[in-house]
């Protein structure tokens, strides 16, 4: 059975790896760029699962499945490839400000407890004791999620690709997909590329922003729009707070992410296109994110900026993110795209859904 995957960000790579475990499937992955570019290469890798406010339905199930899978996936990939995937197991700390509803967090903690997960509500004194780097007059406490994680999205994606290559997955990088064959009885039979035509029993579109043009060509346009995000890599010269406790810290949608040593990522902006699909990075918004991070952890004011970067996140227009399942009108074209800000978080669950669909319907 031939499977074609279009797009090799973290989602496409995760699908390729999961499908490579199934005997009898020949997999080809196409991407016009090297792996882990576009939105994957710009992501902070903060896995907001248990601490998210999603408590039921598909949105929660996807998060829960991914958080559980990551605990086995990271050591599995490291053993297979010999690569190190930076994986912060020290949780996520969400700072609560004066106007925040702590009652809502307490209810969420109860729900999580009933689901078998942990959330801790810290008062100001406990926060100061455990994370002395946080010093903001309006912070009244924090919610700590010890089972949420953060990882390096690029390292993860490269490991997924290498592990899939060990299972004979064929990666075609630097190859443009020109189109998908005209359907026969609601089935598409091949993928036309700059490297030639490839026959396919299944076609999976995980091309992020590139998914719009591919689906439009099949007269089933899935409208996915770009949302720009900017971030900073800074070096402080010493760890924030206690060196043996370095969780990802979040407050007012600003993330302070320890990445080892004395270095941190700070992000990310959320910038929408105004008139067209083109978005120019707004330096003032990035500066605002940096200043908010400094307000939470004043020591960051002395940090040296190593680099800044930006990336476009794929956000579905007029429907919830992500878009997973059959392309309407086609029984063998599957969508795994439009993950917006949760591509890294939801990659394992997405891969599992696609794998099960193909096994069940083949």
CSV table of N, CA and C in Angstrom, one decimal, residues 237-347:
chain,number,residue,atom,x,y,z
A,237,UNK,N,23.4,34.4,31.7
A,237,UNK,CA,24.7,34.2,32.4
A,237,UNK,C,24.5,33.4,33.7
A,238,UNK,N,23.3,33.2,34.1
A,238,UNK,CA,23.0,32.3,35.3
A,238,UNK,C,21.5,31.9,35.2
A,239,UNK,N,21.1,30.8,35.8
A,239,UNK,CA,19.7,30.4,35.7
A,239,UNK,C,18.8,31.3,36.5
A,240,UNK,N,17.6,31.4,36.0
A,240,UNK,CA,16.6,32.2,36.8
A,240,UNK,C,16.2,31.4,38.0
A,241,UNK,N,16.1,32.0,39.1
A,241,UNK,CA,15.7,31.3,40.3
A,241,UNK,C,16.6,30.1,40.7
A,242,UNK,N,15.9,29.0,41.1
A,242,UNK,CA,16.7,27.8,41.5
A,242,UNK,C,17.1,27.0,40.3
A,243,UNK,N,18.4,26.7,40.2
A,243,UNK,CA,18.9,25.9,39.1
A,243,UNK,C,18.3,24.6,38.9
A,244,UNK,N,17.9,24.0,40.0
A,244,UNK,CA,17.3,22.6,40.0
A,244,UNK,C,15.8,22.6,39.7
A,245,UNK,N,15.2,23.7,39.6
A,245,UNK,CA,13.8,23.8,39.2
A,245,UNK,C,13.5,24.8,38.2
A,246,UNK,N,13.4,24.4,36.9
A,246,UNK,CA,13.3,25.3,35.8
A,246,UNK,C,12.1,24.9,34.9
A,247,UNK,N,10.8,25.2,35.4
A,247,UNK,CA,9.7,25.0,34.6
A,247,UNK,C,9.5,26.1,33.6
A,248,UNK,N,8.7,25.8,32.5
A,248,UNK,CA,8.3,26.8,31.6
A,248,UNK,C,7.3,27.7,32.4
A,249,UNK,N,7.5,29.0,32.3
A,249,UNK,CA,6.6,30.0,33.0
A,249,UNK,C,5.8,30.7,32.0
A,250,UNK,N,4.5,30.8,32.3
A,250,UNK,CA,3.6,31.5,31.4
A,250,UNK,C,2.8,32.5,32.2
A,251,UNK,N,2.6,33.7,31.7
A,251,UNK,CA,1.7,34.7,32.3
A,251,UNK,C,1.3,35.7,31.2
A,252,UNK,N,0.0,36.0,31.2
A,252,UNK,CA,-0.6,36.9,30.2
A,252,UNK,C,-0.2,36.5,28.7
A,253,UNK,N,-0.2,35.2,28.5
A,253,UNK,CA,0.1,34.6,27.2
A,253,UNK,C,1.6,34.9,26.7
A,254,UNK,N,2.4,35.1,27.7
A,254,UNK,CA,3.9,35.3,27.4
A,254,UNK,C,4.6,34.1,28.1
A,255,UNK,N,5.4,33.4,27.3
A,255,UNK,CA,6.1,32.2,27.8
A,255,UNK,C,7.6,32.5,28.0
A,256,UNK,N,8.1,32.1,29.2
A,256,UNK,CA,9.5,32.2,29.5
A,256,UNK,C,10.0,30.7,29.6
A,257,UNK,N,10.8,30.3,28.6
A,257,UNK,CA,11.1,28.8,28.4
A,257,UNK,C,12.5,28.6,28.6
A,258,UNK,N,12.9,27.8,29.7
A,258,UNK,CA,14.3,27.4,29.9
A,258,UNK,C,14.7,26.4,28.8
A,259,UNK,N,15.9,26.6,28.2
A,259,UNK,CA,16.3,25.7,27.2
A,259,UNK,C,17.7,25.1,27.5
A,260,UNK,N,18.1,25.1,28.8
A,260,UNK,CA,19.3,24.6,29.2
A,260,UNK,C,20.4,25.6,29.4
A,261,UNK,N,21.2,25.3,30.4
A,261,UNK,CA,22.3,26.3,30.7
A,261,UNK,C,21.7,27.6,31.3
A,262,UNK,N,22.1,28.7,30.8
A,262,UNK,CA,21.6,30.0,31.2
A,262,UNK,C,20.7,30.6,30.2
A,263,UNK,N,20.2,29.8,29.2
A,263,UNK,CA,19.5,30.4,28.1
A,263,UNK,C,18.0,30.2,28.2
A,264,UNK,N,17.2,31.1,27.6
A,264,UNK,CA,15.8,31.1,27.6
A,264,UNK,C,15.2,31.5,26.3
A,265,UNK,N,14.1,31.0,26.0
A,265,UNK,CA,13.2,31.5,24.9
A,265,UNK,C,12.1,32.3,25.5
A,266,UNK,N,11.8,33.4,24.9
A,266,UNK,CA,10.7,34.3,25.3
A,266,UNK,C,9.8,34.5,24.1
A,267,UNK,N,8.5,34.3,24.3
A,267,UNK,CA,7.6,34.5,23.2
A,267,UNK,C,6.2,34.2,23.6
A,268,UNK,N,5.3,34.3,22.8
A,268,UNK,CA,5.4,34.7,21.4
A,268,UNK,C,4.3,35.6,21.0
A,269,UNK,N,4.5,36.5,20.0
A,269,UNK,CA,3.5,37.4,19.6
A,269,UNK,C,2.4,36.7,18.8
A,270,UNK,N,1.2,37.3,18.7
A,270,UNK,CA,0.1,36.8,17.9
A,270,UNK,C,-0.3,37.9,16.9
A,271,UNK,N,0.1,37.8,15.7
A,271,UNK,CA,0.0,38.9,14.7
A,271,UNK,C,-0.8,38.4,13.5
A,272,UNK,N,-2.0,39.1,13.3
A,272,UNK,CA,-2.9,38.7,12.2
A,272,UNK,C,-2.7,39.6,10.9
A,273,UNK,N,-2.9,39.0,9.8
A,273,UNK,CA,-2.8,39.8,8.5
A,273,UNK,C,-3.9,40.9,8.5
A,274,UNK,N,-3.6,42.0,8.0
A,274,UNK,CA,-4.6,43.1,7.9
A,274,UNK,C,-5.4,43.1,6.6
A,275,UNK,N,-4.7,43.3,5.5
A,275,UNK,CA,-5.5,43.4,4.2
A,275,UNK,C,-5.3,42.1,3.4
A,276,UNK,N,-4.0,41.6,3.3
A,276,UNK,CA,-3.7,40.5,2.5
A,276,UNK,C,-3.2,39.4,3.4
A,277,UNK,N,-2.7,38.3,2.8
A,277,UNK,CA,-2.1,37.2,3.6
A,277,UNK,C,-0.7,37.5,4.1
A,278,UNK,N,-0.1,38.7,3.6
A,278,UNK,CA,1.2,39.0,4.0
A,278,UNK,C,1.2,39.7,5.3
A,279,UNK,N,2.1,39.3,6.2
A,279,UNK,CA,2.2,39.9,7.5
A,279,UNK,C,3.7,40.3,7.7
A,280,UNK,N,3.9,41.5,8.1
A,280,UNK,CA,5.3,41.9,8.4
A,280,UNK,C,5.4,41.9,9.9
A,281,UNK,N,6.5,41.3,10.4
A,281,UNK,CA,6.8,41.3,11.8
A,281,UNK,C,6.8,42.7,12.5
A,282,UNK,N,6.0,42.8,13.5
A,282,UNK,CA,5.9,44.1,14.2
A,282,UNK,C,6.9,44.1,15.4
A,283,UNK,N,7.9,44.9,15.3
A,283,UNK,CA,9.0,45.0,16.3
A,283,UNK,C,8.4,45.5,17.6
A,284,UNK,N,7.4,46.4,17.6
A,284,UNK,CA,6.9,46.9,18.8
A,284,UNK,C,6.2,45.8,19.6
A,285,UNK,N,5.5,44.9,18.9
A,285,UNK,CA,4.8,43.8,19.6
A,285,UNK,C,5.9,42.8,20.2
A,286,UNK,N,7.0,42.6,19.6
A,286,UNK,CA,8.0,41.7,20.1
A,286,UNK,C,8.6,42.4,21.4
A,287,UNK,N,8.8,43.7,21.3
A,287,UNK,CA,9.4,44.4,22.4
A,287,UNK,C,8.4,44.4,23.6
A,288,UNK,N,7.1,44.4,23.3
A,288,UNK,CA,6.1,44.3,24.3
A,288,UNK,C,6.1,43.0,25.1
A,289,UNK,N,6.3,41.9,24.3
A,289,UNK,CA,6.4,40.6,24.9
A,289,UNK,C,7.6,40.5,25.8
A,290,UNK,N,8.7,41.1,25.3
A,290,UNK,CA,10.0,41.1,26.1
A,290,UNK,C,9.8,41.8,27.4
A,291,UNK,N,9.1,43.0,27.3
A,291,UNK,CA,8.9,43.8,28.5
A,291,UNK,C,8.0,43.1,29.5
A,292,UNK,N,7.0,42.4,29.0
A,292,UNK,CA,6.1,41.6,29.9
A,292,UNK,C,6.9,40.5,30.6
A,293,UNK,N,7.8,39.8,29.9
A,293,UNK,CA,8.6,38.8,30.5
A,293,UNK,C,9.5,39.4,31.6
A,294,UNK,N,10.1,40.6,31.3
A,294,UNK,CA,10.9,41.3,32.3
A,294,UNK,C,10.1,41.7,33.5
A,295,UNK,N,8.9,42.1,33.3
A,295,UNK,CA,8.0,42.5,34.4
A,295,UNK,C,7.7,41.3,35.4
A,296,UNK,N,7.6,40.1,34.8
A,296,UNK,CA,7.4,38.9,35.6
A,296,UNK,C,8.7,38.5,36.3
A,297,UNK,N,9.8,38.5,35.5
A,297,UNK,CA,11.1,38.0,36.0
A,297,UNK,C,12.1,39.1,35.8
A,298,UNK,N,12.2,40.1,36.7
A,298,UNK,CA,13.1,41.3,36.5
A,298,UNK,C,14.5,41.0,36.1
A,299,UNK,N,15.1,39.9,36.5
A,299,UNK,CA,16.4,39.6,36.1
A,299,UNK,C,16.7,39.5,34.6
A,300,UNK,N,15.6,39.2,33.9
A,300,UNK,CA,15.7,39.1,32.4
A,300,UNK,C,16.1,40.4,31.8
A,301,UNK,N,16.0,41.5,32.5
A,301,UNK,CA,16.4,42.9,31.9
A,301,UNK,C,17.8,42.9,31.6
A,302,UNK,N,18.7,42.1,32.2
A,302,UNK,CA,20.1,42.1,31.9
A,302,UNK,C,20.5,41.0,30.9
A,303,UNK,N,19.5,40.3,30.4
A,303,UNK,CA,19.8,39.2,29.5
A,303,UNK,C,20.3,39.7,28.1
A,304,UNK,N,21.2,39.0,27.5
A,304,UNK,CA,21.7,39.3,26.2
A,304,UNK,C,20.8,38.6,25.1
A,305,UNK,N,20.4,39.4,24.1
A,305,UNK,CA,19.6,38.8,23.1
A,305,UNK,C,20.5,38.0,22.1
A,306,UNK,N,20.3,36.7,22.0
A,306,UNK,CA,21.2,35.9,21.1
A,306,UNK,C,20.6,36.0,19.6
A,307,UNK,N,19.3,35.9,19.5
A,307,UNK,CA,18.6,36.0,18.2
A,307,UNK,C,17.1,36.2,18.4
A,308,UNK,N,16.5,36.7,17.4
A,308,UNK,CA,15.1,36.8,17.3
A,308,UNK,C,14.6,36.0,16.0
A,309,UNK,N,13.4,35.5,16.1
A,309,UNK,CA,12.9,34.8,14.9
A,309,UNK,C,11.4,35.0,14.8
A,310,UNK,N,10.8,34.6,13.7
A,310,UNK,CA,9.4,34.6,13.5
A,310,UNK,C,9.0,33.4,12.6
A,311,UNK,N,7.7,33.1,12.7
A,311,UNK,CA,7.1,32.0,11.9
A,311,UNK,C,5.7,32.2,11.7
A,312,UNK,N,5.1,31.6,10.7
A,312,UNK,CA,3.7,31.7,10.4
A,312,UNK,C,2.9,30.5,10.9
A,313,UNK,N,1.9,30.7,11.7
A,313,UNK,CA,1.1,29.5,12.2
A,313,UNK,C,-0.1,29.4,11.3
A,314,UNK,N,-0.5,28.1,11.0
A,314,UNK,CA,-1.6,27.9,10.1
A,314,UNK,C,-2.9,27.8,10.9
A,315,UNK,N,-3.8,28.8,10.7
A,315,UNK,CA,-5.0,28.9,11.4
A,315,UNK,C,-6.2,28.7,10.5
A,316,UNK,N,-7.1,27.7,10.7
A,316,UNK,CA,-8.2,27.5,9.8
A,316,UNK,C,-9.2,28.7,10.0
A,317,UNK,N,-9.7,29.1,8.8
A,317,UNK,CA,-10.7,30.3,8.8
A,317,UNK,C,-12.1,29.7,9.0
A,318,UNK,N,-12.8,30.2,10.0
A,318,UNK,CA,-14.2,29.9,10.2
A,318,UNK,C,-14.5,28.5,10.7
A,319,UNK,N,-13.5,27.9,11.3
A,319,UNK,CA,-13.7,26.5,11.9
A,319,UNK,C,-12.6,26.3,12.9
A,320,UNK,N,-12.9,25.4,13.8
A,320,UNK,CA,-11.9,25.2,14.9
A,320,UNK,C,-10.6,24.5,14.4
A,321,UNK,N,-9.5,24.8,15.1
A,321,UNK,CA,-8.2,24.1,14.8
A,321,UNK,C,-8.1,22.9,15.7
A,322,UNK,N,-7.5,21.8,15.2
A,322,UNK,CA,-7.0,21.6,13.9
A,322,UNK,C,-8.0,20.9,12.9
A,323,UNK,N,-7.6,20.7,11.7
A,323,UNK,CA,-8.5,20.0,10.7
A,323,UNK,C,-7.9,18.6,10.5
A,324,UNK,N,-8.6,17.6,11.0
A,324,UNK,CA,-8.1,16.2,10.9
A,324,UNK,C,-9.3,15.4,10.4
A,325,UNK,N,-9.0,14.6,9.3
A,325,UNK,CA,-10.1,13.7,8.8
A,325,UNK,C,-10.1,13.7,7.3
A,326,UNK,N,-11.1,13.1,6.7
A,326,UNK,CA,-11.3,13.0,5.3
A,326,UNK,C,-11.5,14.3,4.6
A,327,UNK,N,-10.9,14.6,3.5
A,327,UNK,CA,-11.3,15.7,2.6
A,327,UNK,C,-12.6,15.4,2.0
A,328,UNK,N,-13.6,16.3,2.2
A,328,UNK,CA,-15.0,16.0,1.7
A,328,UNK,C,-15.0,15.6,0.2
A,329,UNK,N,-15.7,14.5,-0.1
A,329,UNK,CA,-15.8,14.1,-1.5
A,329,UNK,C,-14.7,13.1,-1.9
A,330,UNK,N,-13.7,12.8,-1.0
A,330,UNK,CA,-12.6,11.9,-1.3
A,330,UNK,C,-12.4,10.9,-0.2
A,331,UNK,N,-12.4,9.6,-0.6
A,331,UNK,CA,-12.3,8.6,0.4
A,331,UNK,C,-10.9,8.3,0.8
A,332,UNK,N,-9.9,8.7,0.0
A,332,UNK,CA,-8.5,8.4,0.3
A,332,UNK,C,-7.6,9.6,0.5
A,333,UNK,N,-8.2,10.8,0.6
A,333,UNK,CA,-7.4,12.0,0.9
A,333,UNK,C,-7.7,12.5,2.3
A,334,UNK,N,-6.7,12.4,3.2
A,334,UNK,CA,-6.9,12.8,4.6
A,334,UNK,C,-6.2,14.1,4.9
A,335,UNK,N,-6.8,14.9,5.7
A,335,UNK,CA,-6.3,16.2,6.2
A,335,UNK,C,-5.7,16.0,7.6
A,336,UNK,N,-4.5,16.6,7.8
A,336,UNK,CA,-3.9,16.7,9.1
A,336,UNK,C,-3.2,18.0,9.2
A,337,UNK,N,-4.0,19.1,9.3
A,337,UNK,CA,-3.4,20.4,9.0
A,337,UNK,C,-4.1,21.5,9.9
A,338,UNK,N,-3.7,22.7,9.8
A,338,UNK,CA,-4.3,23.8,10.4
A,338,UNK,C,-4.3,23.7,12.0
A,339,UNK,N,-3.1,23.3,12.5
A,339,UNK,CA,-3.1,23.1,14.0
A,339,UNK,C,-2.9,24.5,14.7
A,340,UNK,N,-2.7,25.6,14.0
A,340,UNK,CA,-2.6,26.9,14.6
A,340,UNK,C,-1.4,26.9,15.6
A,341,UNK,N,-1.7,27.1,16.9
A,341,UNK,CA,-0.6,27.2,17.9
A,341,UNK,C,-0.3,25.9,18.6
A,342,UNK,N,-0.9,24.8,18.1
A,342,UNK,CA,-0.8,23.6,18.9
A,342,UNK,C,-0.2,22.4,18.0
A,343,UNK,N,0.5,22.7,17.0
A,343,UNK,CA,1.1,21.7,16.1
A,343,UNK,C,2.0,20.7,16.9
A,344,UNK,N,2.9,21.2,17.7
A,344,UNK,CA,3.8,20.4,18.4
A,344,UNK,C,3.1,19.6,19.4
A,345,UNK,N,2.2,20.3,20.2
A,345,UNK,CA,1.4,19.6,21.2
A,345,UNK,C,0.6,18.4,20.6
A,346,UNK,N,-0.1,18.6,19.5
A,346,UNK,CA,-1.1,17.7,19.0
A,346,UNK,C,-0.5,16.7,18.0
A,347,UNK,N,0.8,16.8,17.6
A,347,UNK,CA,1.3,15.9,16.6
A,347,UNK,C,1.1,14.4,16.9
